[in-house]
mmCIF file of N, CA and C in Angstrom:
data_model
loop_
_atom_site.group_PDB
_atom_site.id
_atom_site.type_symbol
_atom_site.label_atom_id
_atom_site.label_comp_id
_atom_site.label_asym_id
_atom_site.label_seq_id
_atom_site.Cartn_x
_atom_site.Cartn_y
_atom_site.Cartn_z
ATOM 1 N N HIS A 1 81.599 -165.200 86.640
ATOM 2 C CA HIS A 1 80.268 -165.553 87.008
ATOM 3 C C HIS A 1 80.457 -166.328 85.985
ATOM 4 N N HIS A 2 79.465 -167.287 85.640
ATOM 5 C CA HIS A 2 79.389 -168.693 84.498
ATOM 6 C C HIS A 2 78.151 -169.326 84.474
ATOM 7 N N PRO A 3 76.566 -168.724 83.545
ATOM 8 C CA PRO A 3 75.383 -168.084 83.492
ATOM 9 C C PRO A 3 75.028 -170.398 83.345
ATOM 10 N N GLY A 4 74.609 -170.447 83.686
ATOM 11 C CA GLY A 4 74.215 -172.462 83.394
ATOM 12 C C GLY A 4 73.129 -171.822 81.987
ATOM 13 N N THR A 5 73.839 -173.417 81.463
ATOM 14 C CA THR A 5 73.396 -173.441 79.604
ATOM 15 C C THR A 5 72.168 -173.269 79.633
ATOM 16 N N ASP A 6 70.799 -172.638 79.889
ATOM 17 C CA ASP A 6 69.485 -172.383 80.291
ATOM 18 C C ASP A 6 69.793 -171.053 80.245
ATOM 19 N N ASP A 7 71.079 -170.329 81.013
ATOM 20 C CA ASP A 7 70.821 -168.771 80.729
ATOM 21 C C ASP A 7 71.444 -168.631 80.158
ATOM 22 N N ILE A 8 71.787 -169.386 79.001
ATOM 23 C CA ILE A 8 72.463 -167.900 77.669
ATOM 24 C C ILE A 8 72.021 -168.148 76.986
ATOM 25 N N SER A 9 71.902 -166.678 77.206
ATOM 26 C CA SER A 9 71.001 -165.685 75.963
ATOM 27 C C SER A 9 71.768 -165.745 74.435
ATOM 28 N N LEU A 10 70.503 -165.669 73.459
ATOM 29 C CA LEU A 10 70.451 -165.241 71.896
ATOM 30 C C LEU A 10 71.685 -163.750 71.563
ATOM 31 N N ASP A 11 70.842 -163.434 72.563
ATOM 32 C CA ASP A 11 71.057 -161.616 72.256
ATOM 33 C C ASP A 11 72.032 -161.707 72.991
ATOM 34 N N GLY A 12 73.678 -162.116 74.302
ATOM 35 C CA GLY A 12 74.906 -162.679 74.721
ATOM 36 C C GLY A 12 75.489 -163.100 73.354
ATOM 37 N N VAL A 13 74.759 -163.931 73.662
ATOM 38 C CA VAL A 13 75.771 -164.162 72.509
ATOM 39 C C VAL A 13 75.870 -163.944 71.050
ATOM 40 N N LEU A 14 75.473 -162.961 70.800
ATOM 41 C CA LEU A 14 75.185 -161.725 69.813
ATOM 42 C C LEU A 14 75.742 -161.669 69.261
ATOM 43 N N HIS A 15 75.577 -160.961 71.221
ATOM 44 C CA HIS A 15 76.864 -159.256 71.925
ATOM 45 C C HIS A 15 78.272 -159.331 71.539
ATOM 46 N N ALA A 16 78.193 -160.668 71.994
ATOM 47 C CA ALA A 16 79.625 -160.547 72.671
ATOM 48 C C ALA A 16 80.228 -160.903 71.095
ATOM 49 N N LEU A 17 80.242 -162.138 70.315
ATOM 50 C CA LEU A 17 80.219 -162.653 68.933
ATOM 51 C C LEU A 17 80.576 -160.750 68.727
ATOM 52 N N ALA A 18 79.018 -159.958 68.485
ATOM 53 C CA ALA A 18 79.604 -159.149 67.068
ATOM 54 C C ALA A 18 80.854 -158.815 67.162
ATOM 55 N N ASP A 19 81.849 -158.114 68.411
ATOM 56 C CA ASP A 19 83.259 -158.020 68.112
ATOM 57 C C ASP A 19 84.076 -158.352 67.268
ATOM 58 N N PRO A 20 84.523 -158.523 66.841
ATOM 59 C CA PRO A 20 86.221 -159.067 65.748
ATOM 60 C C PRO A 20 87.372 -159.978 66.341
ATOM 61 N N VAL A 21 87.595 -158.648 67.992
ATOM 62 C CA VAL A 21 88.303 -159.358 68.872
ATOM 63 C C VAL A 21 87.957 -160.847 69.956
ATOM 64 N N ARG A 22 86.965 -160.888 69.805
ATOM 65 C CA ARG A 22 85.840 -161.730 71.250
ATOM 66 C C ARG A 22 85.469 -162.627 69.885
ATOM 67 N N ARG A 23 86.209 -162.500 68.282
ATOM 68 C CA ARG A 23 85.058 -163.811 67.615
ATOM 69 C C ARG A 23 86.361 -164.180 67.470
ATOM 70 N N SER A 24 87.847 -163.475 67.606
ATOM 71 C CA SER A 24 88.717 -164.096 67.357
ATOM 72 C C SER A 24 89.113 -164.845 68.932
ATOM 73 N N ILE A 25 88.944 -164.434 69.780
ATOM 74 C CA ILE A 25 89.755 -165.241 70.876
ATOM 75 C C ILE A 25 89.248 -166.302 71.188
ATOM 76 N N VAL A 26 87.618 -166.594 70.626
ATOM 77 C CA VAL A 26 87.194 -167.688 70.798
ATOM 78 C C VAL A 26 87.429 -168.086 69.777
ATOM 79 N N ALA A 27 88.162 -168.486 68.478
ATOM 80 C CA ALA A 27 88.009 -169.133 67.424
ATOM 81 C C ALA A 27 89.387 -169.785 67.720
ATOM 82 N N THR A 28 89.776 -168.842 68.415
ATOM 83 C CA THR A 28 91.517 -169.526 68.715
ATOM 84 C C THR A 28 91.697 -170.048 69.787
ATOM 85 N N LEU A 29 90.208 -170.253 70.845
ATOM 86 C CA LEU A 29 90.916 -171.326 71.906
ATOM 87 C C LEU A 29 89.588 -172.227 71.131
ATOM 88 N N ILE A 30 88.532 -172.820 70.127
ATOM 89 C CA ILE A 30 87.881 -172.951 69.527
ATOM 90 C C ILE A 30 89.717 -174.633 68.921
ATOM 91 N N GLU A 31 90.442 -173.718 68.573
ATOM 92 C CA GLU A 31 91.383 -174.056 67.383
ATOM 93 C C GLU A 31 92.393 -174.556 68.505
ATOM 94 N N GLU A 32 93.186 -174.810 69.011
ATOM 95 C CA GLU A 32 94.472 -174.331 69.738
ATOM 96 C C GLU A 32 93.578 -174.527 71.694
ATOM 97 N N GLY A 33 92.615 -174.813 71.468
ATOM 98 C CA GLY A 33 92.206 -175.229 72.754
ATOM 99 C C GLY A 33 91.899 -173.988 73.724
ATOM 100 N N GLU A 34 92.208 -174.545 75.416
ATOM 101 C CA GLU A 34 92.626 -174.036 76.307
ATOM 102 C C GLU A 34 93.586 -173.463 75.818
ATOM 103 N N LYS A 35 93.139 -171.969 77.251
ATOM 104 C CA LYS A 35 94.785 -170.738 76.356
ATOM 105 C C LYS A 35 94.602 -169.768 78.226
ATOM 106 N N ASN A 36 95.172 -169.376 78.895
ATOM 107 C CA ASN A 36 95.671 -168.178 79.975
ATOM 108 C C ASN A 36 95.270 -167.182 78.676
ATOM 109 N N CYS A 37 94.658 -166.006 79.122
ATOM 110 C CA CYS A 37 94.432 -164.664 78.492
ATOM 111 C C CYS A 37 95.182 -163.890 77.989
ATOM 112 N N ALA A 38 96.557 -163.931 78.666
ATOM 113 C CA ALA A 38 97.014 -162.907 77.543
ATOM 114 C C ALA A 38 97.604 -164.134 76.274
ATOM 115 N N GLU A 39 97.464 -164.821 76.290
ATOM 116 C CA GLU A 39 97.443 -166.066 74.851
ATOM 117 C C GLU A 39 97.203 -165.821 74.299
ATOM 118 N N THR A 40 95.524 -165.664 73.858
ATOM 119 C CA THR A 40 94.708 -165.113 73.311
ATOM 120 C C THR A 40 94.604 -163.558 72.645
ATOM 121 N N CYS A 41 95.733 -162.694 73.201
ATOM 122 C CA CYS A 41 95.070 -161.381 72.889
ATOM 123 C C CYS A 41 96.559 -160.269 73.127
ATOM 124 N N ASP A 42 97.149 -160.801 71.838
ATOM 125 C CA ASP A 42 98.423 -160.096 71.444
ATOM 126 C C ASP A 42 98.446 -159.288 71.196
ATOM 127 N N GLY A 43 99.395 -158.291 72.109
ATOM 128 C CA GLY A 43 99.853 -156.882 71.687
ATOM 129 C C GLY A 43 97.753 -155.893 72.775
ATOM 130 N N LEU A 44 97.548 -156.535 73.268
ATOM 131 C CA LEU A 44 96.536 -155.252 73.954
ATOM 132 C C LEU A 44 96.712 -154.922 75.688
ATOM 133 N N ALA A 45 95.981 -154.553 75.822
ATOM 134 C CA ALA A 45 96.404 -153.688 77.029
ATOM 135 C C ALA A 45 95.925 -154.613 78.284
ATOM 136 N N PRO A 46 96.333 -154.529 78.869
ATOM 137 C CA PRO A 46 95.833 -155.877 80.642
ATOM 138 C C PRO A 46 93.938 -155.724 80.342
ATOM 139 N N SER A 47 93.557 -154.290 80.656
ATOM 140 C CA SER A 47 91.999 -153.739 80.588
ATOM 141 C C SER A 47 91.786 -154.339 79.521
ATOM 142 N N THR A 48 92.120 -154.104 78.586
ATOM 143 C CA THR A 48 91.494 -154.875 77.581
ATOM 144 C C THR A 48 91.174 -155.513 77.512
ATOM 145 N N ILE A 49 91.646 -156.544 77.894
ATOM 146 C CA ILE A 49 91.941 -158.187 77.879
ATOM 147 C C ILE A 49 90.892 -158.609 78.764
ATOM 148 N N SER A 50 90.899 -157.941 79.904
ATOM 149 C CA SER A 50 89.793 -158.825 80.947
ATOM 150 C C SER A 50 88.405 -158.337 80.619
ATOM 151 N N HIS A 51 88.687 -157.003 79.576
ATOM 152 C CA HIS A 51 86.946 -156.346 78.857
ATOM 153 C C HIS A 51 85.898 -157.314 78.399
ATOM 154 N N HIS A 52 86.943 -157.794 77.170
ATOM 155 C CA HIS A 52 87.251 -159.112 76.524
ATOM 156 C C HIS A 52 86.403 -160.415 77.089
ATOM 157 N N HIS A 53 87.575 -161.346 78.178
ATOM 158 C CA HIS A 53 86.773 -161.525 77.967
ATOM 159 C C HIS A 53 85.991 -162.006 79.278
ATOM 160 N N ARG A 54 85.376 -160.983 80.259
ATOM 161 C CA ARG A 54 84.172 -160.429 81.224
ATOM 162 C C ARG A 54 83.487 -161.139 80.254
ATOM 163 N N ILE A 55 83.750 -159.966 79.376
ATOM 164 C CA ILE A 55 81.167 -160.381 78.118
ATOM 165 C C ILE A 55 82.081 -161.454 77.738
ATOM 166 N N LEU A 56 82.918 -162.713 77.353
ATOM 167 C CA LEU A 56 82.699 -163.784 76.479
ATOM 168 C C LEU A 56 82.192 -164.690 77.745
ATOM 169 N N ARG A 57 82.706 -164.761 78.807
ATOM 170 C CA ARG A 57 82.284 -165.167 79.848
ATOM 171 C C ARG A 57 80.779 -164.947 80.328
ATOM 172 N N GLU A 58 80.408 -163.502 80.103
ATOM 173 C CA GLU A 58 79.432 -163.189 81.556
ATOM 174 C C GLU A 58 78.337 -163.437 79.748
ATOM 175 N N SER A 59 78.562 -163.871 79.281
ATOM 176 C CA SER A 59 77.766 -164.024 77.853
ATOM 177 C C SER A 59 77.141 -165.434 78.212
ATOM 178 N N GLY A 60 78.519 -167.058 78.284
ATOM 179 C CA GLY A 60 77.831 -167.700 77.867
ATOM 180 C C GLY A 60 78.821 -168.829 76.966
ATOM 181 N N LEU A 61 79.748 -167.629 76.801
ATOM 182 C CA LEU A 61 80.889 -168.358 75.313
ATOM 183 C C LEU A 61 82.378 -169.495 76.533
ATOM 184 N N ILE A 62 82.830 -168.450 77.202
ATOM 185 C CA ILE A 62 83.723 -169.324 77.484
ATOM 186 C C ILE A 62 83.791 -169.382 78.865
ATOM 187 N N ARG A 63 84.554 -170.292 79.916
ATOM 188 C CA ARG A 63 84.900 -170.999 81.087
ATOM 189 C C ARG A 63 85.837 -170.641 81.324
ATOM 190 N N SER A 64 86.181 -169.619 82.874
ATOM 191 C CA SER A 64 87.293 -169.375 83.038
ATOM 192 C C SER A 64 87.995 -170.475 84.830
ATOM 193 N N GLU A 65 88.899 -170.776 84.592
ATOM 194 C CA GLU A 65 89.443 -170.974 85.990
ATOM 195 C C GLU A 65 90.420 -170.123 86.130
ATOM 196 N N LYS A 66 90.399 -170.028 87.528
ATOM 197 C CA LYS A 66 92.133 -169.826 88.013
ATOM 198 C C LYS A 66 92.669 -170.314 88.659
ATOM 199 N N ARG A 67 93.609 -170.230 87.850
ATOM 200 C CA ARG A 67 94.559 -171.390 88.308
ATOM 201 C C ARG A 67 96.312 -170.783 88.743
ATOM 202 N N GLY A 68 95.750 -170.146 90.144
ATOM 203 C CA GLY A 68 97.853 -169.839 90.617
ATOM 204 C C GLY A 68 96.897 -167.902 90.190
ATOM 205 N N VAL A 69 98.114 -167.476 90.024
ATOM 206 C CA VAL A 69 97.871 -165.550 89.136
ATOM 207 C C VAL A 69 97.355 -165.735 87.725
ATOM 208 N N ALA A 70 97.161 -167.052 87.109
ATOM 209 C CA ALA A 70 97.018 -166.852 85.887
ATOM 210 C C ALA A 70 95.325 -167.357 85.244
ATOM 211 N N VAL A 71 94.456 -167.107 84.294
ATOM 212 C CA VAL A 71 93.179 -167.556 84.140
ATOM 213 C C VAL A 71 93.394 -167.679 82.863
ATOM 214 N N PHE A 72 92.497 -169.658 82.746
ATOM 215 C CA PHE A 72 92.582 -170.367 81.998
ATOM 216 C C PHE A 72 91.373 -170.026 81.369
ATOM 217 N N ASN A 73 91.159 -170.015 79.791
ATOM 218 C CA ASN A 73 90.071 -170.165 79.671
ATOM 219 C C ASN A 73 89.564 -171.443 78.081
ATOM 220 N N SER A 74 88.069 -171.642 78.519
ATOM 221 C CA SER A 74 88.094 -172.034 78.060
ATOM 222 C C SER A 74 86.577 -172.261 77.025
ATOM 223 N N VAL A 75 86.430 -172.646 76.180
ATOM 224 C CA VAL A 75 85.092 -172.400 74.980
ATOM 225 C C VAL A 75 84.180 -172.916 75.150
ATOM 226 N N ARG A 76 83.123 -173.021 75.719
ATOM 227 C CA ARG A 76 81.781 -173.677 76.359
ATOM 228 C C ARG A 76 81.340 -175.195 75.278
ATOM 229 N N GLN A 77 81.707 -175.089 74.175
ATOM 230 C CA GLN A 77 81.252 -175.729 72.930
ATOM 231 C C GLN A 77 80.227 -176.877 72.057
ATOM 232 N N ALA A 78 80.089 -177.319 73.690
ATOM 233 C CA ALA A 78 78.762 -178.724 73.622
ATOM 234 C C ALA A 78 77.517 -177.332 74.494
ATOM 235 N N GLU A 79 77.992 -176.334 74.979
ATOM 236 C CA GLU A 79 76.291 -175.756 76.391
ATOM 237 C C GLU A 79 76.449 -174.899 75.187
ATOM 238 N N ILE A 80 77.164 -174.279 74.227
ATOM 239 C CA ILE A 80 76.234 -173.796 73.563
ATOM 240 C C ILE A 80 75.952 -174.514 71.878
ATOM 241 N N GLU A 81 76.147 -175.468 71.643
ATOM 242 C CA GLU A 81 75.502 -176.001 70.431
ATOM 243 C C GLU A 81 74.107 -176.734 70.748
ATOM 244 N N THR A 82 74.145 -177.003 72.392
ATOM 245 C CA THR A 82 72.864 -177.563 72.739
ATOM 246 C C THR A 82 72.140 -176.496 72.740
ATOM 247 N N ARG A 83 72.043 -175.491 73.152
ATOM 248 C CA ARG A 83 71.080 -174.145 72.961
ATOM 249 C C ARG A 83 70.642 -174.000 72.162
ATOM 250 N N PHE A 84 71.758 -173.452 70.931
ATOM 251 C CA PHE A 84 71.778 -172.885 69.030
ATOM 252 C C PHE A 84 73.011 -173.661 68.458
ATOM 253 N N PRO A 85 71.779 -174.625 68.709
ATOM 254 C CA PRO A 85 72.634 -175.370 67.008
ATOM 255 C C PRO A 85 72.898 -174.927 66.008
ATOM 256 N N GLY A 86 74.388 -175.277 64.896
ATOM 257 C CA GLY A 86 75.171 -174.656 63.967
ATOM 258 C C GLY A 86 75.758 -173.322 64.762
ATOM 259 N N LEU A 87 74.727 -172.142 65.184
ATOM 260 C CA LEU A 87 75.724 -171.668 66.018
ATOM 261 C C LEU A 87 76.625 -170.778 65.641
ATOM 262 N N LEU A 88 77.474 -170.897 66.802
ATOM 263 C CA LEU A 88 78.609 -171.132 66.422
ATOM 264 C C LEU A 88 79.285 -171.335 65.297
ATOM 265 N N ALA A 89 79.035 -171.927 64.492
ATOM 266 C CA ALA A 89 80.644 -172.620 63.685
ATOM 267 C C ALA A 89 80.239 -171.857 62.082
ATOM 268 N N ALA A 90 78.288 -171.367 61.901
ATOM 269 C CA ALA A 90 78.607 -170.433 61.367
ATOM 270 C C ALA A 90 78.514 -169.101 60.932
ATOM 271 N N ILE A 91 78.980 -168.764 63.272
ATOM 272 C CA ILE A 91 79.064 -167.446 62.550
ATOM 273 C C ILE A 91 81.111 -167.896 62.536
ATOM 274 N N LEU A 92 81.389 -168.498 63.513
ATOM 275 C CA LEU A 92 83.001 -168.477 63.222
ATOM 276 C C LEU A 92 83.108 -168.788 62.038
ATOM 277 N N ARG A 93 82.890 -169.461 60.465
ATOM 278 C CA ARG A 93 83.171 -170.095 59.276
ATOM 279 C C ARG A 93 83.054 -168.272 58.853
ATOM 280 N N GLN A 94 82.172 -167.830 59.346
ATOM 281 C CA GLN A 94 82.022 -166.125 58.673
ATOM 282 C C GLN A 94 83.297 -165.376 58.892
ATOM 283 N N HIS A 95 83.830 -165.637 59.654
ATOM 284 C CA HIS A 95 85.171 -164.808 61.282
ATOM 285 C C HIS A 95 85.848 -165.652 60.063
ATOM 286 N N ARG A 96 86.730 -166.678 59.524
ATOM 287 C CA ARG A 96 87.075 -166.765 59.643
ATOM 288 C C ARG A 96 87.390 -166.995 57.911
ATOM 289 N N THR A 97 85.904 -167.217 57.081
ATOM 290 C CA THR A 97 86.230 -166.146 55.696
ATOM 291 C C THR A 97 86.836 -164.861 55.403
ATOM 292 N N SER A 98 86.050 -163.688 56.603
ATOM 293 C CA SER A 98 86.712 -162.323 56.738
ATOM 294 C C SER A 98 87.898 -162.368 56.884
ATOM 295 N N GLU A 99 88.432 -163.119 57.752
ATOM 296 C CA GLU A 99 90.173 -163.147 57.967
ATOM 297 C C GLU A 99 90.677 -163.163 56.143
ATOM 298 N N ASP A 100 90.060 -164.034 56.149
ATOM 299 C CA ASP A 100 90.412 -164.676 55.851
ATOM 300 C C ASP A 100 91.767 -163.236 53.691
ATOM 301 N N ALA A 101 89.638 -163.169 53.683
ATOM 302 C CA ALA A 101 89.213 -162.057 52.557
ATOM 303 C C ALA A 101 90.771 -160.720 53.104
ATOM 304 N N SER A 102 90.965 -160.582 54.006
ATOM 305 C CA SER A 102 91.406 -158.822 54.595
ATOM 306 C C SER A 102 93.268 -159.538 54.702
#
């Protein structure tokens, strides 16, 4: 399920990005482009990876496409920017700053 642009809510986006693992997934997808689920979550159990990607997908942050047995994800960056201008960039800028500090 991928919500339409008008159905993407601020609460859903903020909830999804409140978790550092999910912020990291989104940052990786923006920086490196489309990837399959396993490529964005080293060391996590498959069920945990699925959980994080489901939350990101249902919030409207990523688009998932099944190809064979793999699921490839990409950030719906233009749609998020249209809906909430500057929000994603500001959150990810802070995320990178926090990562650099640790």
